[in-house]
Amino acid sequence: MIEVNNLHKSFGNLKVLKGISEKVEESEVVCVIGPSGSGKSTFLRCLNLLETPTSGEIWIDGVKVTDPNVNINKIREEVGMVFQRFNLFPHMTALKNVAIAPIKVRGLPEKEAYDRAYYLLKKVGLEDKADVYPSSLSGGQQQRVAIARALAMHPK
Ligand SMILES: Nc1ncnc2c1ncn2[C@@H]1O[C@H](COP(=O)(O)OP(=O)(O)OP(=O)(O)O)[C@@H](O)[C@H]1O
């Protein structure tokens, strides 16, 4: 469960988030909509502290993310994210992009991680691109690799 209380975020004089409060229950599907530049990405980036909120509280599964002593890397392991520009690792194949975090962060054996990565690439219709580097993929294909990569970590 995600709970946000009175979240504010400014960049210098630009006030982007002005007191957002929201609750998202487990398994609930929520769309954040609004005009370009209205703060949707800023809001999502605040949830795992890719942006530091100016004020307000964020809780994820009972953990206060905005607590200065929080172990944010632990929370990021549970929060999947597909970036607007995908941020695939350019020097890794599609398959390795999907397998690398479970190996490095979760300590999954390589064989298991690569098998699951292949399964996920297949799910997003890209098994034939497993050995291709991101520069040779279309925007939509890169996005699908990024989705497979997010799912590989079994986010909550
Ligand atoms: N790091 C930053 N420094 C300064 N201003 C920023 C920064 N990041 C975002 N902004 C500004 O904050 C505002 C909200 O940006 P944000 O990316 O959250 O919008 P968005 O709703 O996701 O837009 P889009 O739909 O176009 O992706 C914009 O005016 C943007 O220029």
PDB file of C-alpha atoms and ligand atoms in Angstrom:
ATOM      1  CA  MET A   1       0.000   0.000   0.000  1.00  0.00           C
ATOM      2  CA  ILE A   2       1.209   3.489  -0.878  1.00  0.00           C
ATOM      3  CA  GLU A   3       0.165   6.485   1.170  1.00  0.00           C
ATOM      4  CA  VAL A   4       1.151  10.047   0.374  1.00  0.00           C
ATOM      5  CA  ASN A   5       0.355  12.907   2.737  1.00  0.00           C
ATOM      6  CA  ASN A   6       0.568  16.553   1.746  1.00  0.00           C
ATOM      7  CA  LEU A   7       3.484  16.080  -0.648  1.00  0.00           C
ATOM      8  CA  HIS A   8       5.203  19.228  -1.899  1.00  0.00           C
ATOM      9  CA  LYS A   9       8.024  19.428  -4.415  1.00  0.00           C
ATOM     10  CA  SER A  10       9.625  22.580  -5.792  1.00  0.00           C
ATOM     11  CA  PHE A  11      12.491  23.084  -8.202  1.00  0.00           C
ATOM     12  CA  GLY A  12      13.823  26.486  -7.107  1.00  0.00           C
ATOM     13  CA  ASN A  13      10.883  28.869  -7.402  1.00  0.00           C
ATOM     14  CA  LEU A  14       8.827  26.422  -9.452  1.00  0.00           C
ATOM     15  CA  LYS A  15       6.235  24.747  -7.245  1.00  0.00           C
ATOM     16  CA  VAL A  16       5.380  21.502  -9.033  1.00  0.00           C
ATOM     17  CA  LEU A  17       3.607  19.420  -6.370  1.00  0.00           C
ATOM     18  CA  LYS A  18       1.418  21.439  -4.048  1.00  0.00           C
ATOM     19  CA  GLY A  19       0.081  19.215  -1.321  1.00  0.00           C
ATOM     20  CA  ILE A  20      -0.665  15.843  -2.940  1.00  0.00           C
ATOM     21  CA  SER A  21      -2.402  13.308  -0.719  1.00  0.00           C
ATOM     22  CA  GLU A  22      -3.250   9.892  -2.111  1.00  0.00           C
ATOM     23  CA  LYS A  23      -3.713   6.291  -1.027  1.00  0.00           C
ATOM     24  CA  VAL A  24      -3.160   3.330  -3.337  1.00  0.00           C
ATOM     25  CA  GLU A  25      -4.176  -0.079  -2.042  1.00  0.00           C
ATOM     26  CA  GLU A  26      -2.390  -3.304  -2.909  1.00  0.00           C
ATOM     27  CA  SER A  27      -3.392  -4.574  -6.407  1.00  0.00           C
ATOM     28  CA  GLU A  28      -5.197  -1.322  -7.166  1.00  0.00           C
ATOM     29  CA  VAL A  29      -4.446   0.038 -10.640  1.00  0.00           C
ATOM     30  CA  VAL A  30      -4.185   3.816 -10.791  1.00  0.00           C
ATOM     31  CA  CYS A  31      -3.547   6.181 -13.699  1.00  0.00           C
ATOM     32  CA  VAL A  32      -2.004   9.560 -13.040  1.00  0.00           C
ATOM     33  CA  ILE A  33      -3.156  11.895 -15.792  1.00  0.00           C
ATOM     34  CA  GLY A  34      -2.568  15.561 -16.480  1.00  0.00           C
ATOM     35  CA  PRO A  35      -1.130  18.014 -19.006  1.00  0.00           C
ATOM     36  CA  SER A  36       2.493  17.839 -20.086  1.00  0.00           C
ATOM     37  CA  GLY A  37       4.704  19.399 -17.430  1.00  0.00           C
ATOM     38  CA  SER A  38       2.086  19.200 -14.698  1.00  0.00           C
ATOM     39  CA  GLY A  39       4.216  17.012 -12.424  1.00  0.00           C
ATOM     40  CA  LYS A  40       3.246  13.378 -13.068  1.00  0.00           C
ATOM     41  CA  SER A  41       6.832  12.131 -13.388  1.00  0.00           C
ATOM     42  CA  THR A  42       7.936  14.297 -10.479  1.00  0.00           C
ATOM     43  CA  PHE A  43       5.244  12.687  -8.329  1.00  0.00           C
ATOM     44  CA  LEU A  44       6.239   9.139  -9.339  1.00  0.00           C
ATOM     45  CA  ARG A  45       9.940   9.903  -8.917  1.00  0.00           C
ATOM     46  CA  CYS A  46       9.280  11.175  -5.397  1.00  0.00           C
ATOM     47  CA  LEU A  47       7.777   7.803  -4.457  1.00  0.00           C
ATOM     48  CA  ASN A  48      11.184   6.108  -4.496  1.00  0.00           C
ATOM     49  CA  LEU A  49      13.174   9.268  -3.770  1.00  0.00           C
ATOM     50  CA  LEU A  50      14.584   9.739  -7.255  1.00  0.00           C
ATOM     51  CA  GLU A  51      13.447  13.282  -6.409  1.00  0.00           C
ATOM     52  CA  THR A  52      13.718  14.514  -2.823  1.00  0.00           C
ATOM     53  CA  PRO A  53      10.346  15.847  -1.697  1.00  0.00           C
ATOM     54  CA  THR A  54      10.381  19.412  -0.371  1.00  0.00           C
ATOM     55  CA  SER A  55       7.940  18.380   2.358  1.00  0.00           C
ATOM     56  CA  GLY A  56       5.252  15.839   3.115  1.00  0.00           C
ATOM     57  CA  GLU A  57       5.217  12.150   3.928  1.00  0.00           C
ATOM     58  CA  ILE A  58       5.356   9.010   1.779  1.00  0.00           C
ATOM     59  CA  TRP A  59       4.699   5.542   3.162  1.00  0.00           C
ATOM     60  CA  ILE A  60       5.143   2.296   1.229  1.00  0.00           C
ATOM     61  CA  ASP A  61       3.931  -0.876   2.912  1.00  0.00           C
ATOM     62  CA  GLY A  62       4.170   0.777   6.322  1.00  0.00           C
ATOM     63  CA  VAL A  63       7.707   2.089   5.789  1.00  0.00           C
ATOM     64  CA  LYS A  64       8.142   5.845   5.943  1.00  0.00           C
ATOM     65  CA  VAL A  65      10.085   6.541   2.759  1.00  0.00           C
ATOM     66  CA  THR A  66      10.568  10.187   3.742  1.00  0.00           C
ATOM     67  CA  ASP A  67      12.280   9.226   7.000  1.00  0.00           C
ATOM     68  CA  PRO A  68      15.897  10.449   6.724  1.00  0.00           C
ATOM     69  CA  ASN A  69      17.141   7.087   8.046  1.00  0.00           C
ATOM     70  CA  VAL A  70      15.219   4.928   5.587  1.00  0.00           C
ATOM     71  CA  ASN A  71      17.101   2.266   3.603  1.00  0.00           C
ATOM     72  CA  ILE A  72      15.923   3.508   0.222  1.00  0.00           C
ATOM     73  CA  ASN A  73      17.709   0.804  -1.762  1.00  0.00           C
ATOM     74  CA  LYS A  74      15.640  -1.811   0.089  1.00  0.00           C
ATOM     75  CA  ILE A  75      12.442  -0.008  -0.944  1.00  0.00           C
ATOM     76  CA  ARG A  76      13.621   0.439  -4.527  1.00  0.00           C
ATOM     77  CA  GLU A  77      14.040  -3.350  -4.766  1.00  0.00           C
ATOM     78  CA  GLU A  78      10.265  -3.653  -4.322  1.00  0.00           C
ATOM     79  CA  VAL A  79       9.166  -0.728  -6.506  1.00  0.00           C
ATOM     80  CA  GLY A  80       9.271  -1.426 -10.242  1.00  0.00           C
ATOM     81  CA  MET A  81       9.721   1.520 -12.552  1.00  0.00           C
ATOM     82  CA  VAL A  82       9.730   1.931 -16.325  1.00  0.00           C
ATOM     83  CA  PHE A  83      11.378   5.231 -17.136  1.00  0.00           C
ATOM     84  CA  GLN A  84      10.105   7.620 -19.777  1.00  0.00           C
ATOM     85  CA  ARG A  85      13.424   7.262 -21.585  1.00  0.00           C
ATOM     86  CA  PHE A  86      13.704   3.589 -20.598  1.00  0.00           C
ATOM     87  CA  ASN A  87      17.336   3.947 -19.388  1.00  0.00           C
ATOM     88  CA  LEU A  88      18.407   0.540 -20.650  1.00  0.00           C
ATOM     89  CA  PHE A  89      22.085  -0.287 -20.153  1.00  0.00           C
ATOM     90  CA  PRO A  90      23.502   0.402 -23.639  1.00  0.00           C
ATOM     91  CA  HIS A  91      26.414  -2.033 -23.316  1.00  0.00           C
ATOM     92  CA  MET A  92      24.202  -5.012 -22.401  1.00  0.00           C
ATOM     93  CA  THR A  93      21.975  -7.137 -24.625  1.00  0.00           C
ATOM     94  CA  ALA A  94      18.226  -7.052 -24.097  1.00  0.00           C
ATOM     95  CA  LEU A  95      18.487 -10.365 -22.208  1.00  0.00           C
ATOM     96  CA  LYS A  96      21.229  -9.132 -19.898  1.00  0.00           C
ATOM     97  CA  ASN A  97      19.349  -5.886 -19.252  1.00  0.00           C
ATOM     98  CA  VAL A  98      16.510  -7.980 -17.849  1.00  0.00           C
ATOM     99  CA  ALA A  99      18.672 -10.497 -15.947  1.00  0.00           C
ATOM    100  CA  ILE A 100      21.250  -8.214 -14.358  1.00  0.00           C
ATOM    101  CA  ALA A 101      19.348  -6.771 -11.372  1.00  0.00           C
ATOM    102  CA  PRO A 102      18.030 -10.123 -10.081  1.00  0.00           C
ATOM    103  CA  ILE A 103      21.630 -11.436 -10.225  1.00  0.00           C
ATOM    104  CA  LYS A 104      23.309  -8.401  -8.660  1.00  0.00           C
ATOM    105  CA  VAL A 105      20.625  -7.251  -6.239  1.00  0.00           C
ATOM    106  CA  ARG A 106      18.728 -10.420  -5.360  1.00  0.00           C
ATOM    107  CA  GLY A 107      21.646 -12.838  -5.715  1.00  0.00           C
ATOM    108  CA  LEU A 108      19.726 -15.104  -8.087  1.00  0.00           C
ATOM    109  CA  PRO A 109      21.844 -17.823  -9.767  1.00  0.00           C
ATOM    110  CA  GLU A 110      22.720 -16.741 -13.329  1.00  0.00           C
ATOM    111  CA  LYS A 111      20.964 -19.657 -15.027  1.00  0.00           C
ATOM    112  CA  GLU A 112      17.725 -18.942 -13.174  1.00  0.00           C
ATOM    113  CA  ALA A 113      17.951 -15.205 -13.873  1.00  0.00           C
ATOM    114  CA  TYR A 114      18.619 -15.698 -17.589  1.00  0.00           C
ATOM    115  CA  ASP A 115      15.839 -18.290 -17.898  1.00  0.00           C
ATOM    116  CA  ARG A 116      13.384 -15.905 -16.285  1.00  0.00           C
ATOM    117  CA  ALA A 117      14.684 -12.992 -18.385  1.00  0.00           C
ATOM    118  CA  TYR A 118      14.086 -15.028 -21.532  1.00  0.00           C
ATOM    119  CA  TYR A 119      10.595 -15.965 -20.324  1.00  0.00           C
ATOM    120  CA  LEU A 120       9.801 -12.290 -19.694  1.00  0.00           C
ATOM    121  CA  LEU A 121      11.195 -11.202 -23.073  1.00  0.00           C
ATOM    122  CA  LYS A 122       8.968 -13.835 -24.633  1.00  0.00           C
ATOM    123  CA  LYS A 123       5.999 -12.448 -22.711  1.00  0.00           C
ATOM    124  CA  VAL A 124       6.589  -9.013 -24.221  1.00  0.00           C
ATOM    125  CA  GLY A 125       7.113 -10.540 -27.687  1.00  0.00           C
ATOM    126  CA  LEU A 126      10.853  -9.970 -27.917  1.00  0.00           C
ATOM    127  CA  GLU A 127      12.445 -13.396 -27.598  1.00  0.00           C
ATOM    128  CA  ASP A 128      13.995 -12.927 -31.068  1.00  0.00           C
ATOM    129  CA  LYS A 129      15.738  -9.759 -29.808  1.00  0.00           C
ATOM    130  CA  ALA A 130      17.309 -11.339 -26.721  1.00  0.00           C
ATOM    131  CA  ASP A 131      20.867 -10.936 -28.041  1.00  0.00           C
ATOM    132  CA  VAL A 132      20.402  -7.478 -29.516  1.00  0.00           C
ATOM    133  CA  TYR A 133      21.762  -4.269 -27.954  1.00  0.00           C
ATOM    134  CA  PRO A 134      19.338  -1.413 -27.106  1.00  0.00           C
ATOM    135  CA  SER A 135      20.678   0.830 -29.899  1.00  0.00           C
ATOM    136  CA  SER A 136      19.288  -1.647 -32.442  1.00  0.00           C
ATOM    137  CA  LEU A 137      15.824  -1.700 -30.897  1.00  0.00           C
ATOM    138  CA  SER A 138      12.919   0.569 -31.768  1.00  0.00           C
ATOM    139  CA  GLY A 139      11.480   2.877 -29.093  1.00  0.00           C
ATOM    140  CA  GLY A 140       8.568   0.534 -28.473  1.00  0.00           C
ATOM    141  CA  GLN A 141      10.864  -2.483 -28.275  1.00  0.00           C
ATOM    142  CA  GLN A 142      13.096  -0.672 -25.777  1.00  0.00           C
ATOM    143  CA  GLN A 143      10.009   0.130 -23.753  1.00  0.00           C
ATOM    144  CA  ARG A 144       9.016  -3.545 -23.718  1.00  0.00           C
ATOM    145  CA  VAL A 145      12.511  -4.567 -22.563  1.00  0.00           C
ATOM    146  CA  ALA A 146      12.193  -1.954 -19.802  1.00  0.00           C
ATOM    147  CA  ILE A 147       8.851  -3.473 -18.764  1.00  0.00           C
ATOM    148  CA  ALA A 148      10.389  -6.973 -18.701  1.00  0.00           C
ATOM    149  CA  ARG A 149      13.295  -5.591 -16.675  1.00  0.00           C
ATOM    150  CA  ALA A 150      10.932  -4.041 -14.124  1.00  0.00           C
ATOM    151  CA  LEU A 151       8.988  -7.318 -13.818  1.00  0.00           C
ATOM    152  CA  ALA A 152      12.167  -9.358 -13.385  1.00  0.00           C
ATOM    153  CA  MET A 153      12.543  -8.013  -9.854  1.00  0.00           C
ATOM    154  CA  HIS A 154       9.069  -9.260  -8.840  1.00  0.00           C
ATOM    155  CA  PRO A 155       7.945  -5.805  -7.739  1.00  0.00           C
ATOM    156  CA  LYS A 156       5.041  -5.733  -5.305  1.00  0.00           C
TER     157      LYS A 156
HETATM  158  N1  LIG B   1      15.164  18.383 -12.260  1.00  0.00           N
HETATM  159  C1  LIG B   1      14.353  19.407 -12.551  1.00  0.00           C
HETATM  160  N2  LIG B   1      14.776  20.681 -12.373  1.00  0.00           N
HETATM  161  C2  LIG B   1      13.958  21.724 -12.632  1.00  0.00           C
HETATM  162  N3  LIG B   1      12.699  21.609 -13.088  1.00  0.00           N
HETATM  163  C3  LIG B   1      12.234  20.373 -13.284  1.00  0.00           C
HETATM  164  C4  LIG B   1      13.027  19.205 -13.032  1.00  0.00           C
HETATM  165  N4  LIG B   1      12.289  18.108 -13.319  1.00  0.00           N
HETATM  166  C5  LIG B   1      11.092  18.556 -13.736  1.00  0.00           C
HETATM  167  N5  LIG B   1      11.058  19.911 -13.713  1.00  0.00           N
HETATM  168  C6  LIG B   1       9.902  20.743 -14.064  1.00  0.00           C
HETATM  169  O1  LIG B   1       8.808  20.310 -13.269  1.00  0.00           O
HETATM  170  C7  LIG B   1       7.610  20.337 -14.019  1.00  0.00           C
HETATM  171  C8  LIG B   1       6.958  18.971 -13.974  1.00  0.00           C
HETATM  172  O2  LIG B   1       7.749  18.063 -14.745  1.00  0.00           O
HETATM  173  P1  LIG B   1       7.335  16.531 -14.891  1.00  0.00           P
HETATM  174  O3  LIG B   1       8.428  15.853 -15.644  1.00  0.00           O
HETATM  175  O4  LIG B   1       6.979  15.989 -13.550  1.00  0.00           O
HETATM  176  O5  LIG B   1       6.010  16.664 -15.786  1.00  0.00           O
HETATM  177  P2  LIG B   1       5.076  15.532 -16.433  1.00  0.00           P
HETATM  178  O6  LIG B   1       3.675  15.823 -15.963  1.00  0.00           O
HETATM  179  O7  LIG B   1       5.614  14.185 -16.133  1.00  0.00           O
HETATM  180  O8  LIG B   1       5.241  15.893 -17.975  1.00  0.00           O
HETATM  181  P3  LIG B   1       5.140  15.017 -19.351  1.00  0.00           P
HETATM  182  O9  LIG B   1       3.701  14.560 -19.449  1.00  0.00           O
HETATM  183  O10 LIG B   1       5.474  16.027 -20.390  1.00  0.00           O
HETATM  184  O11 LIG B   1       6.148  13.902 -19.253  1.00  0.00           O
HETATM  185  C9  LIG B   1       7.972  20.822 -15.422  1.00  0.00           C
HETATM  186  O12 LIG B   1       7.719  22.221 -15.495  1.00  0.00           O
HETATM  187  C10 LIG B   1       9.472  20.558 -15.510  1.00  0.00           C
HETATM  188  O13 LIG B   1      10.106  21.481 -16.365  1.00  0.00           O
END
